Coordinates of C-alpha atoms in Angstrom, one line a residue:
X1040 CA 105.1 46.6 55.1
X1041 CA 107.4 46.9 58.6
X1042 CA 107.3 50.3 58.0
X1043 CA 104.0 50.8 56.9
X1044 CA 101.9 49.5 60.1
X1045 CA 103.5 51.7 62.6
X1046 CA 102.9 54.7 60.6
X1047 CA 99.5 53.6 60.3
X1048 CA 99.3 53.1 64.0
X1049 CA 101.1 56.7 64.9
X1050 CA 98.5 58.7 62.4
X1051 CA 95.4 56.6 63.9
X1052 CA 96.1 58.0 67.6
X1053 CA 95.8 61.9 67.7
X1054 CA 99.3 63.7 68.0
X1055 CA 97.8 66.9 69.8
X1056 CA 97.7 66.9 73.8
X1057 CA 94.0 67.9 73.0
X1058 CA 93.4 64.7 70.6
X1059 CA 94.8 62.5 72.5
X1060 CA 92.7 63.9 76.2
X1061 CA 89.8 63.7 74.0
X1062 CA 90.3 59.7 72.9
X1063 CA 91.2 58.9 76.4
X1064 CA 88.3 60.9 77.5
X1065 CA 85.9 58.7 74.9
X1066 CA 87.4 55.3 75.6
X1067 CA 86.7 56.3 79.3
X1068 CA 83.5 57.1 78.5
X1069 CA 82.4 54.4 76.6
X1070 CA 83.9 51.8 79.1
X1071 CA 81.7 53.8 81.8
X1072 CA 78.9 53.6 79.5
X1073 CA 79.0 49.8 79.1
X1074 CA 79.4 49.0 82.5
X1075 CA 76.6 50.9 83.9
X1076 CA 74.6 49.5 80.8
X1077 CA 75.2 45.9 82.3
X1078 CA 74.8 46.7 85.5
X1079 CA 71.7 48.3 85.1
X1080 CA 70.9 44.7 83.0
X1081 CA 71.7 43.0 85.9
X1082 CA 69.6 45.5 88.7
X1083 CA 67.0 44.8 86.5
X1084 CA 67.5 40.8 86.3
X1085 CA 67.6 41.0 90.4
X1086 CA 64.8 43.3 90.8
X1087 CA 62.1 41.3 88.5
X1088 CA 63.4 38.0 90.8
X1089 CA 62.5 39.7 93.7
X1090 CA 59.4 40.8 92.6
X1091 CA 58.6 37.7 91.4
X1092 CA 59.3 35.7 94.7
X1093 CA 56.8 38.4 96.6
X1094 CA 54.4 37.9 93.7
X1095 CA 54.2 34.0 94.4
X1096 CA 54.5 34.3 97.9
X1097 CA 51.6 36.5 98.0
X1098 CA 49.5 34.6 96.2
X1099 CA 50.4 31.1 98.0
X1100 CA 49.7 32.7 101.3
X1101 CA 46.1 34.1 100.1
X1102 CA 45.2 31.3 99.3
X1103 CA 46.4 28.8 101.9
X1104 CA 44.9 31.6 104.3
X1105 CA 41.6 31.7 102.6
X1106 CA 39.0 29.6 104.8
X1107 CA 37.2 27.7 101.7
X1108 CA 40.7 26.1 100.8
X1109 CA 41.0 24.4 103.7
X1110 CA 37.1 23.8 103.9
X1111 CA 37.9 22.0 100.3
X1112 CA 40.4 19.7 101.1
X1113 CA 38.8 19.1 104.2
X1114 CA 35.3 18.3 102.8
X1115 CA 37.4 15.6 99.7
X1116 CA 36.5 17.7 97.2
X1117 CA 39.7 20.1 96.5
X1118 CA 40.1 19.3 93.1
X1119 CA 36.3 19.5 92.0
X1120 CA 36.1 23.3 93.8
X1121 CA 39.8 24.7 93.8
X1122 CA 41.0 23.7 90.5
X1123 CA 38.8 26.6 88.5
X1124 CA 39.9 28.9 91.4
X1125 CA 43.1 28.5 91.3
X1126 CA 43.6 28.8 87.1
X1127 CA 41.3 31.5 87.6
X1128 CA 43.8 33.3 89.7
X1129 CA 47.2 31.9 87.8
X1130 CA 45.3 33.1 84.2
X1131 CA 44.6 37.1 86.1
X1132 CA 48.6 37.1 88.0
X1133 CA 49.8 35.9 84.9
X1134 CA 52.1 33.2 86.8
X1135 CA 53.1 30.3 85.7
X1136 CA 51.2 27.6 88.1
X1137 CA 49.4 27.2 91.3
X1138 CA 49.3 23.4 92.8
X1139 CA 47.4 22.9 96.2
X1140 CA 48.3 19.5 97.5
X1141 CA 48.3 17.6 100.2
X1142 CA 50.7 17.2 103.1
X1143 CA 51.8 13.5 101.2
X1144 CA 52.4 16.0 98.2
X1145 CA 49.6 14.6 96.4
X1146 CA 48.3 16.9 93.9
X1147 CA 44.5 18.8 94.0
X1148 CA 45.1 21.1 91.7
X1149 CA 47.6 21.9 88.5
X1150 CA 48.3 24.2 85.6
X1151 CA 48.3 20.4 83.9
X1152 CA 44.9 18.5 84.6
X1153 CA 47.3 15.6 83.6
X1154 CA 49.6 16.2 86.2
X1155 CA 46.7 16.0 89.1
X1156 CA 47.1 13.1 91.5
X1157 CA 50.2 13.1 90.7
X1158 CA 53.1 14.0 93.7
X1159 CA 54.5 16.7 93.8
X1160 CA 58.1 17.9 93.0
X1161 CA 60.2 20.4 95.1
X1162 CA 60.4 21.5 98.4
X1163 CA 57.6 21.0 101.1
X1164 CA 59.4 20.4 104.9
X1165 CA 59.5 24.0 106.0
X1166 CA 55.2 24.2 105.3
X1167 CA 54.7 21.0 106.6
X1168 CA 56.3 22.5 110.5
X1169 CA 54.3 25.6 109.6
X1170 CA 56.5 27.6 107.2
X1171 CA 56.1 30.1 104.2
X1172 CA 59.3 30.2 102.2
X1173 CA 60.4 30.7 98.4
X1174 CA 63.1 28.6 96.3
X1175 CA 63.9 28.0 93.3
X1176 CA 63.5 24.1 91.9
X1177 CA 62.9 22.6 88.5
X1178 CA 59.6 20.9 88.1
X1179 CA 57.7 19.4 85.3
X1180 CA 57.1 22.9 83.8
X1181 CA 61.1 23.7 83.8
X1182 CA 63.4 25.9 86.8
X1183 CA 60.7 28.1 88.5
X1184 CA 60.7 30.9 91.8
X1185 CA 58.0 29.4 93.9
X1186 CA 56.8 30.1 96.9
X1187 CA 54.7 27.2 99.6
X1188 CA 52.7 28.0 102.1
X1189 CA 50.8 26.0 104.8
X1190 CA 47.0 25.1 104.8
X1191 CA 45.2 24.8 108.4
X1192 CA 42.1 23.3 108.9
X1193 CA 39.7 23.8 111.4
X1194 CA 41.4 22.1 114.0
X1195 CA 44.6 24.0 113.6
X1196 CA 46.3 21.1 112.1
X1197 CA 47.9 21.4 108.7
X1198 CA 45.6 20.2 106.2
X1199 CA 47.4 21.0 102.8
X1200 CA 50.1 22.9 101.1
X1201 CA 49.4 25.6 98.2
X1202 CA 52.4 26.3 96.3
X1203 CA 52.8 29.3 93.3
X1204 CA 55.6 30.0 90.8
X1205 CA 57.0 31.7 88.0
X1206 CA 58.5 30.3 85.2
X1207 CA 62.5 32.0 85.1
X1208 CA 62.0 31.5 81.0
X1209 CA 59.2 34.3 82.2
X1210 CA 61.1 36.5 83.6
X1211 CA 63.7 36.7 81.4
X1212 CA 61.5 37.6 78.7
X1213 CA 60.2 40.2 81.0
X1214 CA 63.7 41.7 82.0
X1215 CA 65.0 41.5 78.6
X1216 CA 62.1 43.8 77.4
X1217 CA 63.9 46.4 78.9
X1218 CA 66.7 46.0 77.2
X1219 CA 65.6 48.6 74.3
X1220 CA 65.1 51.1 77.3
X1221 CA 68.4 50.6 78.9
X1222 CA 70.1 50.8 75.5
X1223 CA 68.7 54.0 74.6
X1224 CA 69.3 55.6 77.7
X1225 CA 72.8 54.1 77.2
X1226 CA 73.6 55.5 73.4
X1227 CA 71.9 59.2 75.0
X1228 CA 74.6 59.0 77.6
X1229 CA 77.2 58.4 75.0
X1230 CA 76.1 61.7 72.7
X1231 CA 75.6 63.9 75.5
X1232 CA 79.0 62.8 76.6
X1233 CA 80.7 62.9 73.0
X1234 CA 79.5 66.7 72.7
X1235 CA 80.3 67.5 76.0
X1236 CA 84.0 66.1 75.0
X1237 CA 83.5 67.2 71.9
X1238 CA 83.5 71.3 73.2
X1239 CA 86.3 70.4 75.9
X1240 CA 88.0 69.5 72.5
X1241 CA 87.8 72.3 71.1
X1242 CA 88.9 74.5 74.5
X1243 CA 91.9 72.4 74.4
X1244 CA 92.9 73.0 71.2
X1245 CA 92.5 77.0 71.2
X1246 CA 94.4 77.1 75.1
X1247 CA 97.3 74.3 73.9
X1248 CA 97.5 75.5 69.8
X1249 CA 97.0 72.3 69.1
X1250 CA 100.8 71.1 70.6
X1251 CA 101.7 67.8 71.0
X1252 CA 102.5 66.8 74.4
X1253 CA 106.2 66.2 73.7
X1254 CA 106.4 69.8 72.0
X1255 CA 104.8 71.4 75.4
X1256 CA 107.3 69.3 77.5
X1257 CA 110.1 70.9 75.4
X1258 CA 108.2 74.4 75.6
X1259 CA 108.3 74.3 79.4
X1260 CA 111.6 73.0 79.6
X1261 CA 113.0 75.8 77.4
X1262 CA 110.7 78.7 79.4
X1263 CA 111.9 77.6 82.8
X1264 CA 115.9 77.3 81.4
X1265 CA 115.3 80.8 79.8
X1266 CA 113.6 82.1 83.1
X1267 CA 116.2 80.7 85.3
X1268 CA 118.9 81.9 83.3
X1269 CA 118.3 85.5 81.8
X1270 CA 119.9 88.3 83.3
X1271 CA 116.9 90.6 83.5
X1272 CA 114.1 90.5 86.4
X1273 CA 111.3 89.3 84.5
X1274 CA 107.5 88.8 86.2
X1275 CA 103.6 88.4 84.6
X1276 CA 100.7 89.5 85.9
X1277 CA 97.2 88.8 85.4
X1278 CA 94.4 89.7 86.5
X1279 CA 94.3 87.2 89.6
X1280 CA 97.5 88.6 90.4
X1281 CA 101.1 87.8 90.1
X1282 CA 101.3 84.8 87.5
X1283 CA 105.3 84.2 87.4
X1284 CA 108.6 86.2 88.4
X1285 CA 112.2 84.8 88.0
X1286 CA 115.2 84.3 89.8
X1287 CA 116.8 87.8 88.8
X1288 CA 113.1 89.6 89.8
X1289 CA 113.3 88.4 92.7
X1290 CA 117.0 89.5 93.9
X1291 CA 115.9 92.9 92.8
X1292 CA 112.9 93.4 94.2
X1293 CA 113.8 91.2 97.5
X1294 CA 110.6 88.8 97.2
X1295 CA 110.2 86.6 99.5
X1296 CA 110.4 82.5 98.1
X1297 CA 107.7 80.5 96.9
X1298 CA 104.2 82.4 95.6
X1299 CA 104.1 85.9 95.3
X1300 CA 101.3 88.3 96.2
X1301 CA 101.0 91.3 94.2
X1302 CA 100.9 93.3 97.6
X1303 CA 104.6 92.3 98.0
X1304 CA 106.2 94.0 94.8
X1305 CA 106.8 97.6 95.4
X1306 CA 104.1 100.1 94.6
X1307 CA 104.7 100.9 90.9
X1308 CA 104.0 97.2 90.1
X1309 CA 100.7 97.3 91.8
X1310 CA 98.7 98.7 89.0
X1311 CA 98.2 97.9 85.6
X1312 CA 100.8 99.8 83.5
X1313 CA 101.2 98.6 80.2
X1314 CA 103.0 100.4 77.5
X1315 CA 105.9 102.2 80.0
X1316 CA 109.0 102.3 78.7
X1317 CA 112.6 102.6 80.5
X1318 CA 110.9 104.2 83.6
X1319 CA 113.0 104.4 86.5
X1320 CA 112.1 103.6 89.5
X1321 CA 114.3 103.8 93.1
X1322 CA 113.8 101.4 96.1
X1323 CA 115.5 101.3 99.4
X1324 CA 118.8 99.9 98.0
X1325 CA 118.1 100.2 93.8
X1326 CA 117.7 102.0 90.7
X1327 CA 115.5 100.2 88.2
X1328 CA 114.6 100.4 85.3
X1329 CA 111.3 98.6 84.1
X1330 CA 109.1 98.1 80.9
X1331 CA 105.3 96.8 80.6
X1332 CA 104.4 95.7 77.6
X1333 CA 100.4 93.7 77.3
X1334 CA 99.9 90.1 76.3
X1335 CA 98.1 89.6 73.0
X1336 CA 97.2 86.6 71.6
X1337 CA 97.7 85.3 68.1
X1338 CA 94.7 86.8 67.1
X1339 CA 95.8 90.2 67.6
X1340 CA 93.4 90.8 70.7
X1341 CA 94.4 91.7 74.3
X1342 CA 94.9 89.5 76.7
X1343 CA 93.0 88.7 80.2
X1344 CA 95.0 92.2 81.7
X1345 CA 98.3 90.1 81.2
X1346 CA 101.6 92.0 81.0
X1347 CA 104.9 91.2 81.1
X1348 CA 107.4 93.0 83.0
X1349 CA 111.4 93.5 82.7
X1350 CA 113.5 94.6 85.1
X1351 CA 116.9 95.9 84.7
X1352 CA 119.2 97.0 87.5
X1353 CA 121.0 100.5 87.2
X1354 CA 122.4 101.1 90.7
X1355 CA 126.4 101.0 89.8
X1356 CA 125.7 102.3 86.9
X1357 CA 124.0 105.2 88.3
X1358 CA 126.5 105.8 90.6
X1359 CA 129.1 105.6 88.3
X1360 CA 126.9 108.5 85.9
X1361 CA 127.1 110.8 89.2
X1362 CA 130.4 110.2 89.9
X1363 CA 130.9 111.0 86.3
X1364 CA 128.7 113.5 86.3
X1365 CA 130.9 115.4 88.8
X1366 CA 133.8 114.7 86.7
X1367 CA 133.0 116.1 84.0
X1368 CA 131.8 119.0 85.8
X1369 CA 135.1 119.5 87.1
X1370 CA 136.9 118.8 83.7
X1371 CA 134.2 121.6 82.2
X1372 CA 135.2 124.0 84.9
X1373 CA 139.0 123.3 84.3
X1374 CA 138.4 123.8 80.6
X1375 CA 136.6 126.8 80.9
X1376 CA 138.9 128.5 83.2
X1377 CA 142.2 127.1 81.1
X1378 CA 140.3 129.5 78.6
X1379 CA 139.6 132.8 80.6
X1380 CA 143.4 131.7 81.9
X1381 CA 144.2 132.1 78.7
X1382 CA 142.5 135.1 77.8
X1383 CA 144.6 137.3 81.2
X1384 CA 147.8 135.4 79.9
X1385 CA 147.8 137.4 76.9
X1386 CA 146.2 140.6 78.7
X1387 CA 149.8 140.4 81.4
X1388 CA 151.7 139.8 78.7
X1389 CA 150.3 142.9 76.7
X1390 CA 150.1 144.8 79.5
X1391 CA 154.3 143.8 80.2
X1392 CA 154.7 144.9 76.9
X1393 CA 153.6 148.4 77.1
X1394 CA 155.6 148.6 80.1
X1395 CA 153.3 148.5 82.6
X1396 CA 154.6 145.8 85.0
X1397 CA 152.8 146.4 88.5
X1398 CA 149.5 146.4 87.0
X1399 CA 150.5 143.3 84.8
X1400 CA 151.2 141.6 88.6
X1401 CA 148.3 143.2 90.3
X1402 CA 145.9 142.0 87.1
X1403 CA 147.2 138.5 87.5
X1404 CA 147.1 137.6 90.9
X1405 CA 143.7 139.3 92.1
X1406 CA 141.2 135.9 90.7
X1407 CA 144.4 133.1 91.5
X1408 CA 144.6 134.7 95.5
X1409 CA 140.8 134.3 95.6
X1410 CA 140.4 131.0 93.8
X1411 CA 143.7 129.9 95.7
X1412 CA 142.2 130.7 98.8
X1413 CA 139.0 128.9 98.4
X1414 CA 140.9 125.4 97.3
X1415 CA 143.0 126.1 100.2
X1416 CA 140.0 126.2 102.6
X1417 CA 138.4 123.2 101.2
X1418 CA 141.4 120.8 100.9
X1419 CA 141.8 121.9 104.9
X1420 CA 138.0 121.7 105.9
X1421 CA 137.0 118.8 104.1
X1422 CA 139.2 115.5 104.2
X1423 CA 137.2 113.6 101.6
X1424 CA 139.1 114.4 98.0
X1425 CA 136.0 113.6 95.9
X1426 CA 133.7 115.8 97.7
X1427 CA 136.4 118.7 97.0
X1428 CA 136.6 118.3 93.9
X1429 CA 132.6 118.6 93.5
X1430 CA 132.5 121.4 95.5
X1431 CA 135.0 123.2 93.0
X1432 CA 133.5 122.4 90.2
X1433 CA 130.0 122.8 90.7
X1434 CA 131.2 126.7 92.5
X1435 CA 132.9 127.1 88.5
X1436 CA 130.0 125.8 86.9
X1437 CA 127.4 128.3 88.9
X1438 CA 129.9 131.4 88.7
X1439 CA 129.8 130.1 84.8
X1440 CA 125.7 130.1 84.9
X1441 CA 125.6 133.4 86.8
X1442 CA 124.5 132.0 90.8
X1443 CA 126.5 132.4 93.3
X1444 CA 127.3 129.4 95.2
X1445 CA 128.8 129.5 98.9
X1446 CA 130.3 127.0 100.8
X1447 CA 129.9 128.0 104.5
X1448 CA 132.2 128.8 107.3
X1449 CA 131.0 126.3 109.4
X1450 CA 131.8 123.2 106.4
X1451 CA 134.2 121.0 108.0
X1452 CA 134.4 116.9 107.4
X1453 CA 137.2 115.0 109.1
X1454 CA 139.3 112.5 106.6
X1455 CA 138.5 109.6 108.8
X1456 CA 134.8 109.7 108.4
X1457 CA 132.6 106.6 107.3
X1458 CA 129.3 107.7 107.5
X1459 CA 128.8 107.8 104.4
X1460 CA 131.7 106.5 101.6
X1461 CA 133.2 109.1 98.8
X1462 CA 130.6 107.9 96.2
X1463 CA 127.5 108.4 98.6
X1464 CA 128.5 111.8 99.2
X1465 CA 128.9 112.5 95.9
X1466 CA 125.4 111.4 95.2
X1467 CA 123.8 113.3 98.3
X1468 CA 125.2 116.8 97.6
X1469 CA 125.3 116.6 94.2
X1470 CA 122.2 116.1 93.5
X1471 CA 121.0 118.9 96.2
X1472 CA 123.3 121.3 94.8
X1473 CA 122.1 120.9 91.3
X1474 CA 118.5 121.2 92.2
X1475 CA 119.0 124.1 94.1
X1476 CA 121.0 125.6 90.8
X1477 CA 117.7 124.5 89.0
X1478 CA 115.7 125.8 91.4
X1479 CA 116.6 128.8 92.5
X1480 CA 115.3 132.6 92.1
X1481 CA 116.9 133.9 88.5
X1482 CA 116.5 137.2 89.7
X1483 CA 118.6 136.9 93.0
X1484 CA 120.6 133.4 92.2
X1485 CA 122.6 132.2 95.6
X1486 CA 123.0 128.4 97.0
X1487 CA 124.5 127.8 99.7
X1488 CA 126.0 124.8 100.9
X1489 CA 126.7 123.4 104.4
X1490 CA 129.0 120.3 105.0
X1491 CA 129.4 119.2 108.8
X1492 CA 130.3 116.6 110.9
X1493 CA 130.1 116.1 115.1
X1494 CA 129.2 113.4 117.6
X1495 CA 125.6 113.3 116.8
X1496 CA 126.0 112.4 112.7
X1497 CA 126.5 114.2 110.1
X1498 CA 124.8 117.2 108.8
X1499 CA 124.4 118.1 105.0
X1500 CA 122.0 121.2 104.1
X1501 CA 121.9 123.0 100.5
X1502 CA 119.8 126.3 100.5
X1503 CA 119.0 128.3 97.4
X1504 CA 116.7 131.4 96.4
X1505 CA 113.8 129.2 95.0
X1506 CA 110.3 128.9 96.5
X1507 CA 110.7 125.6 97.9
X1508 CA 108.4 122.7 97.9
X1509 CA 105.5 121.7 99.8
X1510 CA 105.2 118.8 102.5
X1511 CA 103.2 116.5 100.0
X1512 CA 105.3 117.8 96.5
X1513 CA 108.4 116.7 98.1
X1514 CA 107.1 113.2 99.7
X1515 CA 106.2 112.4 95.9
X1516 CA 109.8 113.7 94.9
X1517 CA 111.9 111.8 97.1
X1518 CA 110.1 108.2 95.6
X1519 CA 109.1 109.3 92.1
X1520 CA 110.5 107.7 89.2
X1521 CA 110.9 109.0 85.2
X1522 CA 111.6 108.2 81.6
X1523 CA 114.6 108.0 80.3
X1524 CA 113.6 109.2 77.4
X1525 CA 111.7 112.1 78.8
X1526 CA 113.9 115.7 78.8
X1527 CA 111.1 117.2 81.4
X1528 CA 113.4 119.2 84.4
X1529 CA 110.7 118.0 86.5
X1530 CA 111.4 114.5 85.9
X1531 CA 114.9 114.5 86.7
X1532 CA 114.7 116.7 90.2
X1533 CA 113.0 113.9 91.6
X1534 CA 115.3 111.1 90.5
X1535 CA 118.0 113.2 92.2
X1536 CA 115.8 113.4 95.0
X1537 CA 114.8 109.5 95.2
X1538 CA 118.4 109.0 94.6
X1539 CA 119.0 111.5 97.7
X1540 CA 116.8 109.7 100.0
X1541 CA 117.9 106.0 98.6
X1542 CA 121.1 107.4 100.3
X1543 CA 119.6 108.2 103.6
X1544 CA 117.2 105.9 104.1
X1545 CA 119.9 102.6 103.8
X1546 CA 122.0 104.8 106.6
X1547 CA 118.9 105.6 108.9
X1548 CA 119.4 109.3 108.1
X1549 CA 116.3 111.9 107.6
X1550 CA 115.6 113.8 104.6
X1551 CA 114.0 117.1 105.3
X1552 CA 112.5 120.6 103.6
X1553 CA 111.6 123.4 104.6
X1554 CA 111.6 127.1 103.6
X1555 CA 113.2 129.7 106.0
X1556 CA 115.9 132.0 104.9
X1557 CA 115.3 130.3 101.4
X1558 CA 114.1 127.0 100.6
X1559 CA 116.4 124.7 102.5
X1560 CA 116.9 120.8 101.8
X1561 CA 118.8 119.1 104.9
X1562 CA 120.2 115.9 104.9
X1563 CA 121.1 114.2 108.5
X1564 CA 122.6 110.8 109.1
X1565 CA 123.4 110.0 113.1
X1566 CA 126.4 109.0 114.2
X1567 CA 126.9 104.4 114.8

């Protein structure tokens, strides 16, 4: 039995959060209910009191007013002329006695003929110095709200008193009559109430599932640990706007703290996107890469416009990809020519063994003088190591495609420079040089490239055969992002050119194109 009561008591009180708003709601409710119910009781005990005491006060004073009452007592014959007058008036008010007496309280009239000569009882010192007032006194008929006013004769003198009550038996009976009035307007309360708490019930339970309030505590406990504490940028938006972002979201996108407006997340966040997957996306300092999926509810319908977004960061490991992009370029160009190498090994060696030694030497030294001669000018003119090594590989890899690919003259980049580090150069020409490969004219295929450095910056410009872009087709470019699942050309020249301009916009550089000579892509980042 120990065991048994408290279980009783736990499955009485409702376990969901909506149950148990609900009861508090209806105990609320009914406590409300039941107060107003006896206050209105009690408004209406005072109010019938107070009409009661200008009932009797009205009547005492018509009649002590009226000149045939005092022309009664003063002729001796009050009781033969104003006792039918006054039960006449008491039987029409429907009150409980009128007694006119005189100033020694002796009695003229009375609901009681008994009681007539008689004195009588209660209050009469404020009408005898010319008063009207009201009490409340017990007399022979029981407690009673009575009013006494003065009677004046024709000398002015006070002649008599007339006094008028109501029995309070009386008006409780009256009062309570209303009773069955208040309690129905009570119990109408109550159901309009129950069905009103009744649907808020019912909105409860489909918004909290029917959860308990110690399994949402648990819920919101575990969603903010999870939020605080995943390593992706997560945010949800609705329809009012931004709903929730994280910790991570925010170090990505560089909110600011506390609410957050959907005007303050970058561009591509500002519409309703569900359904992207892995798009990339570049801001002033990042490479992102974000997925929208909508919010559906159990039912299997769409949300209110929710979706929830994920944000992963790809910046070092998009720098790493072009630095081992150019890598492998280079390793591809090493292979290839370790082949053709190959190939005139076994051509001078054929060519010894027929005994034809000078053009053996001539044959083998013609392509090593002029590759010799371009690593020779680049490991003088350019003093960064990784850009030489892109430069050489991506010249291979367009001789190997068919372009021609020309590193100007006027190239010439001091060791010492820190405009921009190894990796950011790599990212800047690279880039431009393979979207100028992409890009240019198949039938005349040439890119040249210009690498320079003096006291006003430094000056990067890729040309190539192609038609160029336009102003607004290259704005879109250089902030564009793609899928990473996508294999469209398109997609990828403008990551390389959002990547470009990432570059140059954190070093206060300008990103230009224009078509002259050919279409022309320069890159210029001033000096500190």
């Amino acid at each position: 039995m120990r065991r048994t009561r408290p279980l009783l008591r736990h499955r009485a009180w409702p376990r969901s959060l909506a149950g148990q708003a609900i009861a508090l709601q209806i105990l609320v409710i009914a406590l409300i209910v039941a107060a107003g119910s006896a206050l209105a009781i009690l408004d209406a005990r005072r109010d019938g009191d107070a009409a009661a005491e200008q009932q009797v006060l009205g009547i005492a004073t018509a009649l002590a007013d009226s000149p045939s009452t005092a022309a009664a007592i003063e002729e001796g014959r009050a009781t033969e002329i104003l006792q039918p007058v006054t039960e006449a008036v008491r039987t029409h008010t429907d009150i409980a006695f009128i007694t006119i007496m005189a100033p020694d309280r002796t009695r003229f009239t009375h609901t009681d003929p008994s009681q007539i000569g008689g004195d009588y009882l209660g209050t009469i010192e404020p009408a005898l110095r010319g008063e009207t007032f009201t009490e409340v006194y017990t007399g022979t008929l029981g407690p009673s709200i009575r009013a006494v006013a003065p009677v004046r004769g024709s000398s002015g003198d006070i002649v008599g008193l007339v006094s008028a009550g109501i029995l309070q038996r009386s008006l409780a009976d009256r009062w309570r009559a209303q009773w069955p009035i208040i309690a129905v307007v009570s119990l109408g309360a109550l159901a309009v109430s129950f069905a009103g708490v009744w649907a808020i019930r019912r909105r409860l339970l489909r918004q909290t599932r029917g959860l308990r309030p110690d399994e949402l505590r648990v819920m919101y406990e575990h969603h903010d640990a999870i939020l605080h504490s995943v390593s992706e940028g997560l945010i949800v938006l609705d329809r009012d706007g931004v709903a929730l972002v994280n910790d991570e979201a925010r170090r990505l996108l560089a909110l600011p703290p506390g609410d957050v407006d959907r005007s303050d997340l970058p561009e591509f966040l500002r519409t309703h996107n569900p359904g992207a997957r892995d798009e990339v996306h570049v801001t002033d300092d990042r490479v992102l890469v974000v997925n929208r999926s909508s919010v559906h509810d159990p039912s299997g319908q769409d949300g209110d416009g929710s979706e929830v977004v994920t944000i992963r960061d790809r910046t070092e490991l998009q720098g790493a990809l072009g630095e081992l992009n150019s890598l492998k370029v280079l390793t591809d160009s090493l292979r290839s020519q370790a082949h053709e190498a190959a190939n005139k090994l076994h051509t001078v060696v054929t060519m010894v063994e027929m005994g034809r030694a000078a053009d053996a030497v001539s044959f083998a030294t013609a392509d090593l003088e002029l590759s010799q001669r371009l690593v020779d000018r680049l490991s003088a003119a350019v003093g960064e190591p990784a850009l030489v090594a892109l430069l050489l590989g991506k010249t291979a890899q367009a001789d190997e495609r068919g372009i021609e690919l020309t590193v100007t003259e006027d190239t010439y980049l001091p060791a010492d420079t820190d405009l921009l580090t190894g990796q950011e150069m790599v990212t800047v020409l690279g880039n431009l040089i393979d979207n100028a490969m992409d890009a240019c004219d198949r039938a005349d295929p040439w890119v040249e490239v210009t690498v320079g450095q003096g006291d006003d910056g430094l000056l990067i410009r890729v040309a190539d055969s192609g038609e160029g872009m336009d102003a607004n087709t290259f704005e879109k470019a250089m902030r564009r992002g793609y899928s990473t699942k996508s294999d469209s050309d398109a997609d990828q020249h403008g990551l390389g050119l959002a990547l470009v301009a990432q570059v140059v916009k954190r070093h206060h550089g300008v990103l230009t194109a224009d078509v002259t000579y050919g279409s022309v892509v320069t890159v210029r980042v001033p000096a500190p």
